[in-house]
GROMACS .gro file of C-alpha atoms in nm:
model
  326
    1UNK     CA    1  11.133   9.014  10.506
    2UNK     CA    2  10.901   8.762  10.633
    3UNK     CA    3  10.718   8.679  10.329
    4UNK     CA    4  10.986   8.634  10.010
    5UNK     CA    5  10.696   8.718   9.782
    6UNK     CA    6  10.637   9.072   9.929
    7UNK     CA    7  10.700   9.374   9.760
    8UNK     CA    8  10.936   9.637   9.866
    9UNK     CA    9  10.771   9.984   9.746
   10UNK     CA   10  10.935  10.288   9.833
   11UNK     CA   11  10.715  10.593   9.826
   12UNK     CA   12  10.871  10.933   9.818
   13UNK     CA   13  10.759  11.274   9.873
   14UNK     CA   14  10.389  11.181   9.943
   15UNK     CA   15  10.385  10.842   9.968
   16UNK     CA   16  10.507  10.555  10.097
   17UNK     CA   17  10.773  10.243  10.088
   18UNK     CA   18  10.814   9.872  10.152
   19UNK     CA   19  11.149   9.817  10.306
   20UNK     CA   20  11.327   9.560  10.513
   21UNK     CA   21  11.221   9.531  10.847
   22UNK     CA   22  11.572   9.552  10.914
   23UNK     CA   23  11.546   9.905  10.889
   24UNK     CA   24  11.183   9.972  11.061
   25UNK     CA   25  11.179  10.171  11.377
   26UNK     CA   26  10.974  10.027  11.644
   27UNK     CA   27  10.842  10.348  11.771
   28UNK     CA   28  10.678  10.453  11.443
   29UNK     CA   29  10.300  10.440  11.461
   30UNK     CA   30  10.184  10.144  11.236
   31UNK     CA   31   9.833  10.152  11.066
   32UNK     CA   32   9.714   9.787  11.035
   33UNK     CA   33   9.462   9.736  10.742
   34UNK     CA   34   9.449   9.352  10.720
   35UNK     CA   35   9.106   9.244  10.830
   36UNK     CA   36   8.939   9.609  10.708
   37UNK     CA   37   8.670   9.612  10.492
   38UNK     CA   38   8.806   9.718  10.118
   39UNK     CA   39   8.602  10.023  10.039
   40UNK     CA   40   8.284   9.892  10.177
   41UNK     CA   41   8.288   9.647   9.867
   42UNK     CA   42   8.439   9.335   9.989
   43UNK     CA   43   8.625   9.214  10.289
   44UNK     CA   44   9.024   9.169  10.319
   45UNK     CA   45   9.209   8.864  10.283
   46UNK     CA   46   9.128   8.850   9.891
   47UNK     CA   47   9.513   8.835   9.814
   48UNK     CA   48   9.487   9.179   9.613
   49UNK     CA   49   9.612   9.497   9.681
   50UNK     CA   50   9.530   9.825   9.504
   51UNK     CA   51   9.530  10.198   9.566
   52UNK     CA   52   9.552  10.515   9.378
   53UNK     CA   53   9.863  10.763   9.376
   54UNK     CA   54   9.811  11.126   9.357
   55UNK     CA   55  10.056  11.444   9.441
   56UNK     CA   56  10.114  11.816   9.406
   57UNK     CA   57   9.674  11.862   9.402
   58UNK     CA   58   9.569  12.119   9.673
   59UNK     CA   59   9.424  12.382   9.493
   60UNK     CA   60   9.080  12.401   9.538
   61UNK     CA   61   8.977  12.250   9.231
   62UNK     CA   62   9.149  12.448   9.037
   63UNK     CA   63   9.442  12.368   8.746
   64UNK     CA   64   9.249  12.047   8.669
   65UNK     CA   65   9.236  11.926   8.974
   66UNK     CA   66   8.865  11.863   9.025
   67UNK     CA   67   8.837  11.705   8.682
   68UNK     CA   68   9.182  11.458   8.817
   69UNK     CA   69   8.973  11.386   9.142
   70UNK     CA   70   8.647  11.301   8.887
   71UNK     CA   71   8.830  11.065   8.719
   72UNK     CA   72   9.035  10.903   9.021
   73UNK     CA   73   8.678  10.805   9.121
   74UNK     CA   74   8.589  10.654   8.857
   75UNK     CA   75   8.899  10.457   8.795
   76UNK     CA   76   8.884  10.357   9.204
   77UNK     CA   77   8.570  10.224   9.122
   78UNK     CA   78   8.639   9.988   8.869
   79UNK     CA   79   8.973   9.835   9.091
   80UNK     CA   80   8.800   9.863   9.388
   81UNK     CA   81   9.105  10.041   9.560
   82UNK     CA   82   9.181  10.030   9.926
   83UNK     CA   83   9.341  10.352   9.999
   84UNK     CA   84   9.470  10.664   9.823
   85UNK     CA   85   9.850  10.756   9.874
   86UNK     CA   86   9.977  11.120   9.858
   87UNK     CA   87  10.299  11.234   9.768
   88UNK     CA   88  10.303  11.570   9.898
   89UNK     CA   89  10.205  11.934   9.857
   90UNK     CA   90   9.881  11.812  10.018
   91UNK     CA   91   9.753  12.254   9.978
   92UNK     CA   92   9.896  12.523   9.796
   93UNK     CA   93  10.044  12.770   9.798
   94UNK     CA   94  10.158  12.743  10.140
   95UNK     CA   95  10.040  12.468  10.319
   96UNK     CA   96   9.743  12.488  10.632
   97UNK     CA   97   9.768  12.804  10.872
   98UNK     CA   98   9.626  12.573  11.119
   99UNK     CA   99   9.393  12.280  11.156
  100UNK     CA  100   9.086  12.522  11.160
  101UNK     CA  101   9.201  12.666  10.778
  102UNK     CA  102   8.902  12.631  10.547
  103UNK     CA  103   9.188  12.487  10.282
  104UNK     CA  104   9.118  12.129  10.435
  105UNK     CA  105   8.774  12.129  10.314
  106UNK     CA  106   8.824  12.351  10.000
  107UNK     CA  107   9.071  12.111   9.865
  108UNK     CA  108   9.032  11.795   9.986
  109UNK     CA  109   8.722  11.709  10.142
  110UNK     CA  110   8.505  11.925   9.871
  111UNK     CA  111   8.712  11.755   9.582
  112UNK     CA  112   8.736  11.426   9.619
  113UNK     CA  113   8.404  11.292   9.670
  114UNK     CA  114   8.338  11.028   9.467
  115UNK     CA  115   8.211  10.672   9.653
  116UNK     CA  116   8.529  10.489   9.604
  117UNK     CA  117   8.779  10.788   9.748
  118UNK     CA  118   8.597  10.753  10.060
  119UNK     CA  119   8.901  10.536  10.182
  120UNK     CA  120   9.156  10.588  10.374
  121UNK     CA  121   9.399  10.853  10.278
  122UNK     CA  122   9.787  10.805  10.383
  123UNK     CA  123   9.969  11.156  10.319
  124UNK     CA  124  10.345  11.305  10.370
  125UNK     CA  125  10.442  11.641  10.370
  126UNK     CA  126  10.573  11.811  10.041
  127UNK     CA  127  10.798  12.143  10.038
  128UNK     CA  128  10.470  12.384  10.004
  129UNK     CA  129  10.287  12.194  10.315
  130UNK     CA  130  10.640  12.328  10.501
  131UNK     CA  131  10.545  12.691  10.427
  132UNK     CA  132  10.225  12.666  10.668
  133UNK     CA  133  10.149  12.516  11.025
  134UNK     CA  134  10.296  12.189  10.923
  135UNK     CA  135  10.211  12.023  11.178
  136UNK     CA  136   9.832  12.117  11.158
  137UNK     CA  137   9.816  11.826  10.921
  138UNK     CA  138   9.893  11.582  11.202
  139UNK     CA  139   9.607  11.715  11.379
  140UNK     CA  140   9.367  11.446  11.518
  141UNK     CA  141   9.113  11.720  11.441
  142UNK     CA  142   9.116  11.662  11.065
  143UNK     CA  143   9.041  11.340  11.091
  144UNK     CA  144   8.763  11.442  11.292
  145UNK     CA  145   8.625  11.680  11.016
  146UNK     CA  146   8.702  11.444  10.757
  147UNK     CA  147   8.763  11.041  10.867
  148UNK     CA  148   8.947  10.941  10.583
  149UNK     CA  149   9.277  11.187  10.681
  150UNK     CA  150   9.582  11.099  10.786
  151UNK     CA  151   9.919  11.202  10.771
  152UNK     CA  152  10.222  11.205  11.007
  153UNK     CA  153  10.598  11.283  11.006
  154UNK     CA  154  10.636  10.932  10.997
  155UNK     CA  155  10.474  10.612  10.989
  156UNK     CA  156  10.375  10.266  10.862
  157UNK     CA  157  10.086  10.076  10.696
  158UNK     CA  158  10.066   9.715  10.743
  159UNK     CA  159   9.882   9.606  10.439
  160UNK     CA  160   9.833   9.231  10.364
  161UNK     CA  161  10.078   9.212  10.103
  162UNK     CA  162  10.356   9.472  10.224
  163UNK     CA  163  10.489   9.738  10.464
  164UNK     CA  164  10.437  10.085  10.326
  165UNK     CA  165  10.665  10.335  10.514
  166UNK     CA  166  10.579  10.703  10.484
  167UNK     CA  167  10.887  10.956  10.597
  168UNK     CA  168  10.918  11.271  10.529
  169UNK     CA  169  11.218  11.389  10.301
  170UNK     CA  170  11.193  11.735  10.247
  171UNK     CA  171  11.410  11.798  10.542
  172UNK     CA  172  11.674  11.610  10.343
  173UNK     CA  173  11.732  11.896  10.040
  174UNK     CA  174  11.963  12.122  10.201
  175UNK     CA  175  11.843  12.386   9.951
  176UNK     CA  176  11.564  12.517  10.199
  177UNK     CA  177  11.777  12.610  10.477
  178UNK     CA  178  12.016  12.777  10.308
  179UNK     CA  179  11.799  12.949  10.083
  180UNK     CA  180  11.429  13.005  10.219
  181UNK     CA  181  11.338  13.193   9.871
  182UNK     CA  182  11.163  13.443  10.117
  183UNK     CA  183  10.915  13.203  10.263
  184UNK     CA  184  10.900  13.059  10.616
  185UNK     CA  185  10.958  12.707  10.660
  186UNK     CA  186  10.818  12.539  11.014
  187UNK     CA  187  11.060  12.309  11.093
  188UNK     CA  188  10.947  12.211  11.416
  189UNK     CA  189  11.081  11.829  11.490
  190UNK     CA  190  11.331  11.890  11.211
  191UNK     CA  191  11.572  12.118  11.376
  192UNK     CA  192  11.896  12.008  11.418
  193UNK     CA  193  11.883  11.879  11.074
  194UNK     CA  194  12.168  11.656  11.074
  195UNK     CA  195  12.014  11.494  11.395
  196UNK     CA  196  11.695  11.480  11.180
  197UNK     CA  197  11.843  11.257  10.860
  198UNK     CA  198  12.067  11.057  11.060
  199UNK     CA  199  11.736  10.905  11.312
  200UNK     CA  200  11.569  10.888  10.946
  201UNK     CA  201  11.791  10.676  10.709
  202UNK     CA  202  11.788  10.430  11.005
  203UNK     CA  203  11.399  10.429  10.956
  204UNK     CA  204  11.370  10.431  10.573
  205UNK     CA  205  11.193  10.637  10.387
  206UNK     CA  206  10.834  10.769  10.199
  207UNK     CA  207  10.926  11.127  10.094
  208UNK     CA  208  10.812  11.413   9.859
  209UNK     CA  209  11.121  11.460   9.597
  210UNK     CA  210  11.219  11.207   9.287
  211UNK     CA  211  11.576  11.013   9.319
  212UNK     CA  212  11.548  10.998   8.925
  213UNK     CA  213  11.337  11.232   8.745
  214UNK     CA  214  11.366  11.455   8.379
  215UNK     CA  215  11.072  11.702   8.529
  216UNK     CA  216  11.161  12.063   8.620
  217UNK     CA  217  11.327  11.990   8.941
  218UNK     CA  218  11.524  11.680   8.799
  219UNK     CA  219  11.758  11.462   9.003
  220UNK     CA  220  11.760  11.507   9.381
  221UNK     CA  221  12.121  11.479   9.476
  222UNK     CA  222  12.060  11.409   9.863
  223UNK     CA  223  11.792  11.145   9.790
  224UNK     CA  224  12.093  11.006   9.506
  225UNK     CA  225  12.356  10.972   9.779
  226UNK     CA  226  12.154  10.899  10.083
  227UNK     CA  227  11.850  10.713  10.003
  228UNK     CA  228  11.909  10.566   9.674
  229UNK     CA  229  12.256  10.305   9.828
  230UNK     CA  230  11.948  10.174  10.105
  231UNK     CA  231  11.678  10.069   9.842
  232UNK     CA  232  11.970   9.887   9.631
  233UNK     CA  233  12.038   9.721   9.955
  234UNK     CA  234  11.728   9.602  10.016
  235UNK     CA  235  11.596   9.472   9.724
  236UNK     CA  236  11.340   9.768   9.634
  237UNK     CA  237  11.096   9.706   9.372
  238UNK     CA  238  10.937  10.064   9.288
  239UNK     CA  239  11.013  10.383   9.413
  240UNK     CA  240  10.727  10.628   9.416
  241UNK     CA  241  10.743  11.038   9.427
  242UNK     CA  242  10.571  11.317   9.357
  243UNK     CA  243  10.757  11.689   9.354
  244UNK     CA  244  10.801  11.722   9.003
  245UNK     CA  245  10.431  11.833   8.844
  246UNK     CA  246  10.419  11.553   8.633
  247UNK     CA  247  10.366  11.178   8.555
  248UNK     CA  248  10.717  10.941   8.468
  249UNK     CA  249  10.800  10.620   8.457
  250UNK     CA  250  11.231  10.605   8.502
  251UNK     CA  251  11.367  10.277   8.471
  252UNK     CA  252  11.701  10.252   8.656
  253UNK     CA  253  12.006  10.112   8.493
  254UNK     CA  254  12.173  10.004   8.757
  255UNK     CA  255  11.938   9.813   8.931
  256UNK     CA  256  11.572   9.643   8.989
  257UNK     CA  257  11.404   9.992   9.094
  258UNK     CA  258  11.133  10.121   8.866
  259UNK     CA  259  11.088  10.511   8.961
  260UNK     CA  260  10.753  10.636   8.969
  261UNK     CA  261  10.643  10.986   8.967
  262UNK     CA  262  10.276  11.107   9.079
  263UNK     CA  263  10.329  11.443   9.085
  264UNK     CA  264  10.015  11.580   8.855
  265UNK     CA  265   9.699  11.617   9.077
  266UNK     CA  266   9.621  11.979   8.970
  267UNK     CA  267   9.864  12.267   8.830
  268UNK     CA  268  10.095  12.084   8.578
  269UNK     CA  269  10.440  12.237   8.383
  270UNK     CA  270  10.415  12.179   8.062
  271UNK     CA  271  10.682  12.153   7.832
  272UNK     CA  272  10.941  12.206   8.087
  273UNK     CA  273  11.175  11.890   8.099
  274UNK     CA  274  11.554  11.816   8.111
  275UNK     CA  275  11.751  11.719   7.824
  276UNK     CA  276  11.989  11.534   8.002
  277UNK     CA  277  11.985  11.169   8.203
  278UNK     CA  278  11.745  11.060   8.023
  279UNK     CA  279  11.874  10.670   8.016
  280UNK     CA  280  11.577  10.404   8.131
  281UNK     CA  281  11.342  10.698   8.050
  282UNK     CA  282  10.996  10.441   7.948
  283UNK     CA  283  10.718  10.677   8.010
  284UNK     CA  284  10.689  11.116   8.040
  285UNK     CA  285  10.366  11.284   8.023
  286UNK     CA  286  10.371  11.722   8.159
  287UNK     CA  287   9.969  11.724   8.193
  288UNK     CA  288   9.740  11.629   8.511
  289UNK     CA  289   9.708  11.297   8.580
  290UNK     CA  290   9.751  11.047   8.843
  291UNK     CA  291   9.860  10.679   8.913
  292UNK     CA  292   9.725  10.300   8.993
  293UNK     CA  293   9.951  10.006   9.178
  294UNK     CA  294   9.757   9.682   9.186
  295UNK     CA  295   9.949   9.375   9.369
  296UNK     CA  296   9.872   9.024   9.425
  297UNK     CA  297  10.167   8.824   9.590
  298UNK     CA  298  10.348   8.717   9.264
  299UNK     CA  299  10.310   9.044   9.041
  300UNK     CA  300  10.206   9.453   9.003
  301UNK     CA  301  10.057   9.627   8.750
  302UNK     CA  302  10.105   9.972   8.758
  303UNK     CA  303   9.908  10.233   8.512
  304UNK     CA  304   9.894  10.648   8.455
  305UNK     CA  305   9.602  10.835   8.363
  306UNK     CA  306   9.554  11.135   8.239
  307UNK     CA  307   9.251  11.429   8.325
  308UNK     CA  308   9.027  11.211   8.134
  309UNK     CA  309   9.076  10.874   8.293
  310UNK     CA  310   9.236  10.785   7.968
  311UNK     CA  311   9.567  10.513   8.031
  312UNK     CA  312   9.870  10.676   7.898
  313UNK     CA  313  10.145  10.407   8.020
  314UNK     CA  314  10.112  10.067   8.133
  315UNK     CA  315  10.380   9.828   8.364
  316UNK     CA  316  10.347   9.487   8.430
  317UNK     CA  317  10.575   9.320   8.688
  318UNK     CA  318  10.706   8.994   8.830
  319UNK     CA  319  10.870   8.911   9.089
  320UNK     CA  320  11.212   8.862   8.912
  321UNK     CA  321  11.084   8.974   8.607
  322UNK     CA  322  10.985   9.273   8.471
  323UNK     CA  323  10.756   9.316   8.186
  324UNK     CA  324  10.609   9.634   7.996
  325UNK     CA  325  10.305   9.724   7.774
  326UNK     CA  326  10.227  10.029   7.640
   0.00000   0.00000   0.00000
């Protein structure tokens, strides 16, 4: 890229990435945030960037997820984030059934109220978001009900210190197509599928579903052999998910990646965890909770939280160098 000093974040399942331009699609819309006020607080151009991760939250406050959103303010506050990133599963159980559903107030707008989430919000789809009127979430409308929205298929956020791609995966675990489970997916601008993943691994990718994870749902083989060889490729310093109802850290063995997992906005599943892969495990917590990335040009500090804003796991980060504090 451009800058040699800019991180390469990939964000998957409700958030986003940093990739090589080499791989960026013209035609994706592109958000530009340099020269935006941060939060009201400050102007740009400070040479910091910080937002919030959450995932897996729509449930109308329930499961912990008002008492997550509490303490996401709180914690926004004191970083003086510039957006919130989520990983998916944006309203249970089954997404919107249209951009009129009273879901988009009940469990978003209503919930997350604190001063500093009044930010921009950059979302992807998750599996349960598939079950609705998926594309209700694209909806200009919601942003005009609630400014702070937005979420497409696709699409990119030029921040000051990287590119953060959102795509969405889902389509990618051939699981739901061969086996709906009885639900309906709306696969609208998926269908053919195989059309679908080939026009997105030339893009890059922000999706909903772990590459590495212990959680419930573990690995994601697709995400292992299609997605995984790119961000090797091209240098990719953190990959981000949510999916899995819980909070990791997954070091990989093989490579610079740190995997990330955001997954723990409301409902959580505790006690339910893989005893297998667990090699570059550094950090599992099965309770609510959410995530902070802070960057400057020359390191990251990422941190977990639980319910009540207390840190659970710490990560420092160089560029060429990795550090870690508990």
């Amino acid at each position: 890229m451009g800058n040699q000093c800019q991180w390469h974040l990939w964000f998957v399942l409700a958030i986003t990435c940093f990739v090589s331009q080499n791989y960026v699609a013209g035609e994706l819309e592109r958000v530009h945030l340099k020269g935006q006020p941060r939060n009201g607080n400050s102007s740009k151009g400070d040479g910091f960037l910080g937002f919030l991760v959450v995932g897996d939250w729509g449930r109308k406050g329930a499961f912990n997820q008002s008492r997550v959103a509490f303490q996401m303010g709180k914690i926004g506050e004191k970083l003086k984030i510039d957006f919130v990133v989520s990983t998916g599963d944006n309203f249970y159980d089954n997404g919107l059934n249209s951009q009129h559903d009273p879901a988009f107030l009940q469990s978003f707008t209503n919930i997350y109220k604190s001063k500093s989430l009044q930010t921009h919000w950059f979302s992807v789809l998750g599996n349960h978001d598939f079950r609705g009127d998926a594309e209700a979430q694209f909806s200009p409308f919601l942003r005009q009900i609630d400014s702070r929205w937005f979420c497409l298929r696709s699409f990119i956020v030029n921040a000051e210190l990287a590119e953060i791609i959102f795509v969405d995966t889902t389509p990618l675990v051939k699981s739901y197509f061969l086996n709906s489970d009885n639900h309906t997916y709306d696969w609208r601008g998926v269908i053919p599928r195989k059309r679908y993943i080939t026009n997105l691994l030339k893009k890059i990718v922000v999706g909903h579903y772990a590459i590495r994870s212990i959680g419930f749902h573990g690995d994601t083989e697709e995400l292992v052999n299609y997605l995984l060889p790119i961000l090797k490729a091209n240098n990719v310093d953190f990959y981000i998910n949510g999916h899995d109802h819980c909070l990791q850290h997954i070091s990989d063995t093989h490579s610079r990646i740190e995997f990330l997992t955001s997954g723990a906005g409301s409902k959580a599943w505790r006690g339910d965890m893989k005893k297998q892969r667990r090699e570059g495990l550094r950090f599992f917590y099965d309770g609510q909770g959410f995530m902070s990335l802070q960057l400057s040009q020359f390191d990251a500090h990422i941190a977990f939280y639980d319910a009540y804003g207390t840190v659970l796991h710490t990560w420092n980060a160089w560029k060429s160098l990795f550090h870690s504090s508990m």
